[in-house]
Tab-separated table of C-alpha atoms and ligand atoms in Angstrom:
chain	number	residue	atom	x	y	z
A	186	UNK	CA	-12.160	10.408	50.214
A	187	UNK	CA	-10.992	8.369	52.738
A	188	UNK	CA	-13.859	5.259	53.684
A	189	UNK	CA	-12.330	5.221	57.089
A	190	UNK	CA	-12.868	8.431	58.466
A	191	UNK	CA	-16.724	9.378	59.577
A	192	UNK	CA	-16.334	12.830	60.016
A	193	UNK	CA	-17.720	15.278	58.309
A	194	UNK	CA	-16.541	17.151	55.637
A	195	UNK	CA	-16.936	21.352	56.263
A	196	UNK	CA	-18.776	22.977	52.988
A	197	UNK	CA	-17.108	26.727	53.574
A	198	UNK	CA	-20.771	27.693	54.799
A	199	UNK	CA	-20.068	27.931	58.693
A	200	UNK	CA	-22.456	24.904	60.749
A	201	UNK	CA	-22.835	23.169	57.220
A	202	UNK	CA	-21.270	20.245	56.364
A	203	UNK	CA	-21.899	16.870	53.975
A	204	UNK	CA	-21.142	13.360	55.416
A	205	UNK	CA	-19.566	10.857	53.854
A	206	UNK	CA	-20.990	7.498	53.504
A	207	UNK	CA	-19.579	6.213	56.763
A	208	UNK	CA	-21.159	8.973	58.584
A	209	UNK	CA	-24.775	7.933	57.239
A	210	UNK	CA	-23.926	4.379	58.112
A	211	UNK	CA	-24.155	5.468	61.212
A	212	UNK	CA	-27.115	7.587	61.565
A	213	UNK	CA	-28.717	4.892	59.617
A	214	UNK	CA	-27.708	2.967	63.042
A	215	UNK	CA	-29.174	5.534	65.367
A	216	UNK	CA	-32.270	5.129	63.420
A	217	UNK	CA	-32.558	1.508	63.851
A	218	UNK	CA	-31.317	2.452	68.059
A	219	UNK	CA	-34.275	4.382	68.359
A	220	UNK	CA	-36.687	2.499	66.698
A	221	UNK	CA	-35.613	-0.455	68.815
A	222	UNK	CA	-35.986	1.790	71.546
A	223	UNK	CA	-39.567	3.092	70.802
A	224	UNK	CA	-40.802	-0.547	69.890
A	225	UNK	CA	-43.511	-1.382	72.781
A	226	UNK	CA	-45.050	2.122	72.174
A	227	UNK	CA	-47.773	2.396	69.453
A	228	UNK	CA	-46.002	5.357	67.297
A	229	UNK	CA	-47.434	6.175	63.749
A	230	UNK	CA	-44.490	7.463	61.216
A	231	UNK	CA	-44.865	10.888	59.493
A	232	UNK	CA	-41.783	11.947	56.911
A	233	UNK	CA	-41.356	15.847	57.782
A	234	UNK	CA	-40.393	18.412	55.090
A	235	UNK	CA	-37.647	20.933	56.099
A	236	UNK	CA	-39.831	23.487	55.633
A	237	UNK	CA	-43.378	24.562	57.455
A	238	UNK	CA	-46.321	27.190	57.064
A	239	UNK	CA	-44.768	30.297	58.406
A	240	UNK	CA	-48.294	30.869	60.006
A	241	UNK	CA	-48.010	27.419	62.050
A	242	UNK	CA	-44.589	28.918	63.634
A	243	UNK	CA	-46.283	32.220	64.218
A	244	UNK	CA	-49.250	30.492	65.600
A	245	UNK	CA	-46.995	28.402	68.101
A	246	UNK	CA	-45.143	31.076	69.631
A	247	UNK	CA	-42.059	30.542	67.425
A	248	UNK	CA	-41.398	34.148	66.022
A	249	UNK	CA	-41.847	35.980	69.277
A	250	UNK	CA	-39.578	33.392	71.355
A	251	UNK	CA	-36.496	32.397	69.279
A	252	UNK	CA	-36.858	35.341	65.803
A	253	UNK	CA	-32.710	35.414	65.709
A	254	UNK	CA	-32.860	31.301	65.090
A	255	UNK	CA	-35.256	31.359	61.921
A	256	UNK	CA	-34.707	30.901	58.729
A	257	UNK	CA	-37.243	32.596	56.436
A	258	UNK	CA	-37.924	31.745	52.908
A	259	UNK	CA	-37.797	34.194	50.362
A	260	UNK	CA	-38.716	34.170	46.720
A	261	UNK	CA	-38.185	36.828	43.907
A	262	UNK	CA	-41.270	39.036	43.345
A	263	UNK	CA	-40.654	41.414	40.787
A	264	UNK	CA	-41.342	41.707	37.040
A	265	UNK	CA	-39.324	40.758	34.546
A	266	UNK	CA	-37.847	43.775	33.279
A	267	UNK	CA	-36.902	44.572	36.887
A	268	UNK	CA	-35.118	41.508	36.852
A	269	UNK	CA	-33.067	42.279	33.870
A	270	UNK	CA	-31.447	45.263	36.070
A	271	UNK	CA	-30.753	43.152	39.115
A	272	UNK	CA	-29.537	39.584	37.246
A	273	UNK	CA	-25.728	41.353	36.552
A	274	UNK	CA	-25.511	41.982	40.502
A	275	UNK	CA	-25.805	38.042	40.585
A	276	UNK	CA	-22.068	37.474	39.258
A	277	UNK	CA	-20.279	40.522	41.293
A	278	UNK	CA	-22.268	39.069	44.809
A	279	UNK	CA	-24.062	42.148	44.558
A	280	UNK	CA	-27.443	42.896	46.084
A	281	UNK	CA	-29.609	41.383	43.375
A	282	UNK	CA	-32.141	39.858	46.146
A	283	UNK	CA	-33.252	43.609	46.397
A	284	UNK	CA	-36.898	42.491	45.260
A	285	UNK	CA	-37.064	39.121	47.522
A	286	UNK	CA	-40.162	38.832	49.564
A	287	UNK	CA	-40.929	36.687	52.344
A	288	UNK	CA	-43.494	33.797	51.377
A	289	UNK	CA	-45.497	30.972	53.454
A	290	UNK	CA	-42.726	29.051	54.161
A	291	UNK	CA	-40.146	28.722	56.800
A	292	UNK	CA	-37.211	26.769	57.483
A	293	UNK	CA	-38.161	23.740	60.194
A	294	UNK	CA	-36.383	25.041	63.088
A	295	UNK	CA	-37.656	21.382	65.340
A	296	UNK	CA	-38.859	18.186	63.298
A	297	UNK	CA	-41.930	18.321	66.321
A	298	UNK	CA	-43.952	21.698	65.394
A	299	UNK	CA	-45.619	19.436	62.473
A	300	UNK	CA	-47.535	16.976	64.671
A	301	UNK	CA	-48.812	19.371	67.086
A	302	UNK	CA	-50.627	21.796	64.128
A	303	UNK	CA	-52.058	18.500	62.934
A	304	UNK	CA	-53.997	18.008	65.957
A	305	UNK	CA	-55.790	21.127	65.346
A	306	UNK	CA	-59.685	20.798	66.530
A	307	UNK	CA	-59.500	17.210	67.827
A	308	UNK	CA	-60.209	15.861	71.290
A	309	UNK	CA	-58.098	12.538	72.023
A	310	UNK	CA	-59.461	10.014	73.347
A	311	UNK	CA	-56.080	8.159	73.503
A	312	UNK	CA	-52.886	9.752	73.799
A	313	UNK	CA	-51.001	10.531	70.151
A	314	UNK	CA	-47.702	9.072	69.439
A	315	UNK	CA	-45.571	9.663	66.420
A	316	UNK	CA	-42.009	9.487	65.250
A	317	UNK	CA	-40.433	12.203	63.000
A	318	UNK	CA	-37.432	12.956	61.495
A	319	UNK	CA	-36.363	16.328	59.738
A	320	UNK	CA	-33.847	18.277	58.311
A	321	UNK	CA	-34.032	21.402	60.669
A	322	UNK	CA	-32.683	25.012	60.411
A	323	UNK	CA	-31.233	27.355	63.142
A	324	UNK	CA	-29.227	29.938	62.403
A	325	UNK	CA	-26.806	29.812	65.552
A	326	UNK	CA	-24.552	32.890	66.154
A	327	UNK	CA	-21.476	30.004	66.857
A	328	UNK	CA	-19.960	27.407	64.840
A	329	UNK	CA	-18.162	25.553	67.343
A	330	UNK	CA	-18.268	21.720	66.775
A	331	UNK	CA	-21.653	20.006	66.830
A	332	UNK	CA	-23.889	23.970	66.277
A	333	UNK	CA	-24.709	23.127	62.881
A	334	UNK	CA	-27.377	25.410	60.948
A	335	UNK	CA	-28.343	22.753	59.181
A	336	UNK	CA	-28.702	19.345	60.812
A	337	UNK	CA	-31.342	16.524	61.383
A	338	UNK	CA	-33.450	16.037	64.488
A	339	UNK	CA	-35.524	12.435	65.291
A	340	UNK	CA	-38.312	13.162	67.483
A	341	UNK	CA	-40.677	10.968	69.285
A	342	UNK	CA	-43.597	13.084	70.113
A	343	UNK	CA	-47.192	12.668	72.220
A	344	UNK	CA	-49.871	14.448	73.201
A	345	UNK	CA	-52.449	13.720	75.712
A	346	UNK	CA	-53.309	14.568	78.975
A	347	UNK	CA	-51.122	16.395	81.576
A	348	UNK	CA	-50.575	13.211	83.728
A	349	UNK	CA	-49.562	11.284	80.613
A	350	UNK	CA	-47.065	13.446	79.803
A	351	UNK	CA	-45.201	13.960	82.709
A	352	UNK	CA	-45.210	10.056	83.168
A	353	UNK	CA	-44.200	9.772	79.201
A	354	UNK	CA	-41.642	12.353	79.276
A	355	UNK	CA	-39.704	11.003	82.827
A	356	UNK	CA	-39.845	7.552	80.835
A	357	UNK	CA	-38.218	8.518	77.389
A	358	UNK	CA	-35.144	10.464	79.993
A	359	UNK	CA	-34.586	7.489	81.560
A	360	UNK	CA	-34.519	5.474	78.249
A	361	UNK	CA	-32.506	7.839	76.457
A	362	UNK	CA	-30.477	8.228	79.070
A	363	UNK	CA	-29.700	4.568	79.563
A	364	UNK	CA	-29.532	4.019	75.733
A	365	UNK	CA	-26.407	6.757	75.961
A	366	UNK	CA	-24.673	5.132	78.626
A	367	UNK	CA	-24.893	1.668	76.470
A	368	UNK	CA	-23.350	3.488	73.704
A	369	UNK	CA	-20.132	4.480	76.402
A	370	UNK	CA	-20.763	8.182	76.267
A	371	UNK	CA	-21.620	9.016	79.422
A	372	UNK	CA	-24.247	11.667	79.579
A	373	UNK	CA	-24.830	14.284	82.172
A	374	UNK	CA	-28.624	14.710	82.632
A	375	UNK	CA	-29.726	18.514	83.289
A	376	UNK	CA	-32.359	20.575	83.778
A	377	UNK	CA	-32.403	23.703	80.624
A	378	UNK	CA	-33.659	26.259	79.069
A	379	UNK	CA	-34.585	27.634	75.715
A	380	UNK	CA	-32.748	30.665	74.085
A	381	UNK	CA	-35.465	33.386	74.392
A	382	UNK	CA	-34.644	36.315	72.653
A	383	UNK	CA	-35.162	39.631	73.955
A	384	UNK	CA	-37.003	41.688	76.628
A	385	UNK	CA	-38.583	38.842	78.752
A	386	UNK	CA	-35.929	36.194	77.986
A	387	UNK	CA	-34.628	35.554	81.516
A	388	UNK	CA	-37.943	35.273	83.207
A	389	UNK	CA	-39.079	32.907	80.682
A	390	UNK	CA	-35.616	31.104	80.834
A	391	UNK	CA	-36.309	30.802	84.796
A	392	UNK	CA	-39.758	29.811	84.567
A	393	UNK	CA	-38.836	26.877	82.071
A	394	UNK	CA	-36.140	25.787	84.602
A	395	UNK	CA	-38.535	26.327	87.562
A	396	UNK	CA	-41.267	24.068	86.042
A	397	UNK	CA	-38.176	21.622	84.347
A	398	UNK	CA	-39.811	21.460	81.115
A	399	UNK	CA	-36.907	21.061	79.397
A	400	UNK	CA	-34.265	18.241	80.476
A	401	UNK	CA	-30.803	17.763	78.434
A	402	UNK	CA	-28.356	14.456	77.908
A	403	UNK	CA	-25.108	16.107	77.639
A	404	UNK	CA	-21.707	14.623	76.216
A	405	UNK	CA	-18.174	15.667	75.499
A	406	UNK	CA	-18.321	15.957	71.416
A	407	UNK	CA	-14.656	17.068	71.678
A	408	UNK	CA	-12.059	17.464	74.731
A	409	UNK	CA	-13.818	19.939	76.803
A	410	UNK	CA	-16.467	20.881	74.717
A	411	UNK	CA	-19.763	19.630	76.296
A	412	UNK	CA	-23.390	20.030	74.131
A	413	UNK	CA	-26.630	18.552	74.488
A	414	UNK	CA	-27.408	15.096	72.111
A	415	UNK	CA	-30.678	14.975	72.735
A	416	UNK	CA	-33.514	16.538	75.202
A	417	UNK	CA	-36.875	15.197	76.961
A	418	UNK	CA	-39.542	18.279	77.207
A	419	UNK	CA	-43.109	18.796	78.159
A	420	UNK	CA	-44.734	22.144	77.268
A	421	UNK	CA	-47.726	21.864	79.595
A	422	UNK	CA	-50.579	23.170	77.711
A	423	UNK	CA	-48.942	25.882	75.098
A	424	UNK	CA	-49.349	23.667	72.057
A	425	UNK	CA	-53.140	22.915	72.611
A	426	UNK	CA	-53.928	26.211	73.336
A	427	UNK	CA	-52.035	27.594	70.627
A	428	UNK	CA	-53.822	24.440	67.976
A	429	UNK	CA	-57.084	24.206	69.521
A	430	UNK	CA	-56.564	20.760	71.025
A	431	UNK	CA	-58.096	18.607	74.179
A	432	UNK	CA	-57.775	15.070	75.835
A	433	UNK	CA	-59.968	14.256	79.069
A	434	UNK	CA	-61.907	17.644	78.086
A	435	UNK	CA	-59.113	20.029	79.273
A	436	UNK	CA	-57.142	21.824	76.781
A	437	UNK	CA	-54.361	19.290	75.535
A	438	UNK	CA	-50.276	19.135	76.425
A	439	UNK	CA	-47.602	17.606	74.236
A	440	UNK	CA	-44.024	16.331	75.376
A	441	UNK	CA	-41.333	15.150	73.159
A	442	UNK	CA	-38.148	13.437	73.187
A	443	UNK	CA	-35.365	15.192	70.651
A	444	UNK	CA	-32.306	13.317	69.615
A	445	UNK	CA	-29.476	15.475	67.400
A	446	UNK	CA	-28.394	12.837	64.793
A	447	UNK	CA	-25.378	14.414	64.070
A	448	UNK	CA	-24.381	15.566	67.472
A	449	UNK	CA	-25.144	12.064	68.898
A	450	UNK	CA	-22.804	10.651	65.847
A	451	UNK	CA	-20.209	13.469	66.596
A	452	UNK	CA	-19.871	12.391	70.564
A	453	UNK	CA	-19.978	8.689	69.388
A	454	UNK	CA	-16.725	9.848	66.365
A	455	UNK	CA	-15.209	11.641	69.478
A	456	UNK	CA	-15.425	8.708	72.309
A	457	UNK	CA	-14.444	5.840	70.024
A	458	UNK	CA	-12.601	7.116	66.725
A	459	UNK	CA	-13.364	8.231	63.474
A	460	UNK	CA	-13.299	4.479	61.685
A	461	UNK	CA	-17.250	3.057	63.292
A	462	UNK	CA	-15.604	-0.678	61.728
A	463	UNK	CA	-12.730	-0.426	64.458
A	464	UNK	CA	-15.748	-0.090	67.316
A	465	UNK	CA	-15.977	-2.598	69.928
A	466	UNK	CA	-18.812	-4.693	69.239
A	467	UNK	CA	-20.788	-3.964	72.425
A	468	UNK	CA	-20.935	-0.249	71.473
A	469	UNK	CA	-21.963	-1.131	67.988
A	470	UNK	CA	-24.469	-3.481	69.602
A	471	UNK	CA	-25.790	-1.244	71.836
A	472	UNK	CA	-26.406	1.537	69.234
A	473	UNK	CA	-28.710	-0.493	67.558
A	474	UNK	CA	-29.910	-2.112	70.662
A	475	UNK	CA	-28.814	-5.430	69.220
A	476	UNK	CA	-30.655	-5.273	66.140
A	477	UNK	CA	-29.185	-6.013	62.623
A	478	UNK	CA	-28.268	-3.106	61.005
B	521	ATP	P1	-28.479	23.879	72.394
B	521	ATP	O1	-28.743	23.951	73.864
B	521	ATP	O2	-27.220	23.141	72.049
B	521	ATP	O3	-28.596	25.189	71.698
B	521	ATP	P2	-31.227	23.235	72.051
B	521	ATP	O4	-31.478	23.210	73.516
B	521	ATP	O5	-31.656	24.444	71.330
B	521	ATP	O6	-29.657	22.962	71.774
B	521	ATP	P3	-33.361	21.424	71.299
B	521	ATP	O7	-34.233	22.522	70.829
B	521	ATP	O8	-33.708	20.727	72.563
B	521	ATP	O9	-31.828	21.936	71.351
B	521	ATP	O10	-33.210	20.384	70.094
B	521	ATP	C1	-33.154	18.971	70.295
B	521	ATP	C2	-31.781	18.426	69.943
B	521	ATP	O11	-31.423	18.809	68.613
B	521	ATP	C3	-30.653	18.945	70.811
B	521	ATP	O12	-30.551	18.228	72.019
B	521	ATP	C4	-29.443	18.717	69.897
B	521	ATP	O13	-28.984	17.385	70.003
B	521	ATP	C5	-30.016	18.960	68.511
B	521	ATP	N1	-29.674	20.329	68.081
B	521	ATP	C6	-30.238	21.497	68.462
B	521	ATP	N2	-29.635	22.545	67.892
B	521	ATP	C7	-28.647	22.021	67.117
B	521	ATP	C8	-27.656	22.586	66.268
B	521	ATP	N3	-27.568	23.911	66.099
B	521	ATP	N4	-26.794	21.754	65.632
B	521	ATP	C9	-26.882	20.407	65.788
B	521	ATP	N5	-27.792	19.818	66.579
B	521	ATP	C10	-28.666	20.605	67.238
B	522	ZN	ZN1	-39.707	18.684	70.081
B	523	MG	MG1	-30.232	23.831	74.974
């Protein structure tokens, strides 16, 4: 393999890929970027599994907004002997997952959903901060550069009261926003949506715009292909009503600030070429927002 190119290396599963170790050198650097970034806030660390109850999913509102992104988890269920008649179909890529059923688990569609089920029956006093990072699932109908199925997500998430929210939330778009433009990559900052499946999908889409929960940092990630890097959201109260959380006595709200590891990496590969050692040092710098890496 050659050490001086980042980029990833396609598996022959469309939107998966493995990185070589130059590309992990520098998410390793986003990482330290965001950390630096998130340093005067108080934010405890949990380590989030790529999978999650399917209940907690159902009980957020996952299933009936986005059911064409998730990844279930199935698991064999039959006997033995029945097994013996399926086992051959495993060789010819025949149908020998006749007797898979679905279990508890899902596939972590946003490394976020975690923290929020965790507050489940408290009333905060203070608002909660934490950082996460996950492997995370979609499975995205395109496989144009940067829609990965499988792909890693660093949040920083809070929850608290509605005015602490809003304030955190226009604070992390700012910072994220600025952080980008250190790195040279320009981002355009918009207003999104979600992609609701279904009946009610562009009402909900317009009422998400309407309120701007949802804000994206945009960049080029090849020539003339533009995707979001990272996104800043509040979701008013749907999390605490949905976990049976409060702060100040009302019903609790959550915002979160997303960053795509590989996307951001991708945009960075794109602006500045594929060897990160041939970087000027004021992008490298500013990655890691001066820290040692
Ligand atoms: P998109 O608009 O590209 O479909 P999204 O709006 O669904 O993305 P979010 O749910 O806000 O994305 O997820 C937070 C971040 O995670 C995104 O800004 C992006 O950087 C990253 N991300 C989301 N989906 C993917 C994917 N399929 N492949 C790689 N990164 C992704
Ligand atoms: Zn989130
Ligand atoms: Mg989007």
């Amino acid at each position: 393999m050659n050490e001086a190119d980042a980029r990833p290396v396609p598996t022959g599963a469309p939107g998966v890929y493995c990185y070589p170790e130059s590309f992990e050198r520098l998410v390793a650097d986003l990482r330290t970027g965001i950390a630096a970034l998130a340093a005067d806030e108080p934010f405890g660390r949990l380590a989030v599994p790529p999978v999650i109850a399917r209940r907690t999913l159902e009980q957020a509102g996952y299933i009936a907004s986005f059911p064409q992104l998730l990844g279930t988890v199935h698991s064999y269920a039959g006997t033995p002997k029945e097994w013996a008649a399926l086992a051959p179909l495993a060789g010819e890529g025949g149908p020998w997952h006749q007797r898979q059923e679905i279990t508890d688990l899902v596939l972590l569609p946003a490394a976020c959903y975690p923290v929020y089920a965790s507050l489940a029956g408290r009333e905060l006093a203070e608002p909660v901060r934490y950082a996460v990072e996950a492997g995370c699932f979609r499975q995205e109908r395109t496989t144009e550069t940067g829609r990965l199925r499988s792909f890693r997500m660093a949040e920083l998430v809070t929850a608290g009261t509605e005015e602490h929210c809003l304030d955190w939330r226009e604070r992390w778009l700012d910072r994220m926003a600025d952080w980008l433009t250190g790195c040279s990559l320009k981002p355009a900052v918009e207003v999104a949506d979600d992609p609701f499946f279904g009946a009610g999908a562009k009402l909900y889409q317009a009422a998400q715009r309407r309120q701007q929960l949802k804000y994206e940092l945009r960049v080029e990630l090849e020539d003339g292909l533009v995707q979001a890097v990272a996104s800043a959201n509040v979701h008013k109260d749907h999390f605490g009503e949905a976990f049976g959380f409060t702060a100040a006595g009302a019903t609790g709200q959550t915002a979160c600030a997303a960053f795509g590891l590989e996307r951001i990496a991708l945009a960075l590969l794109h602006a500045h070429g594929p060897d990160p050692r041939q970087w000027p040092a004021a992008v490298r710098d500013a990655i890691t927002g001066g820290r040692p890496r």
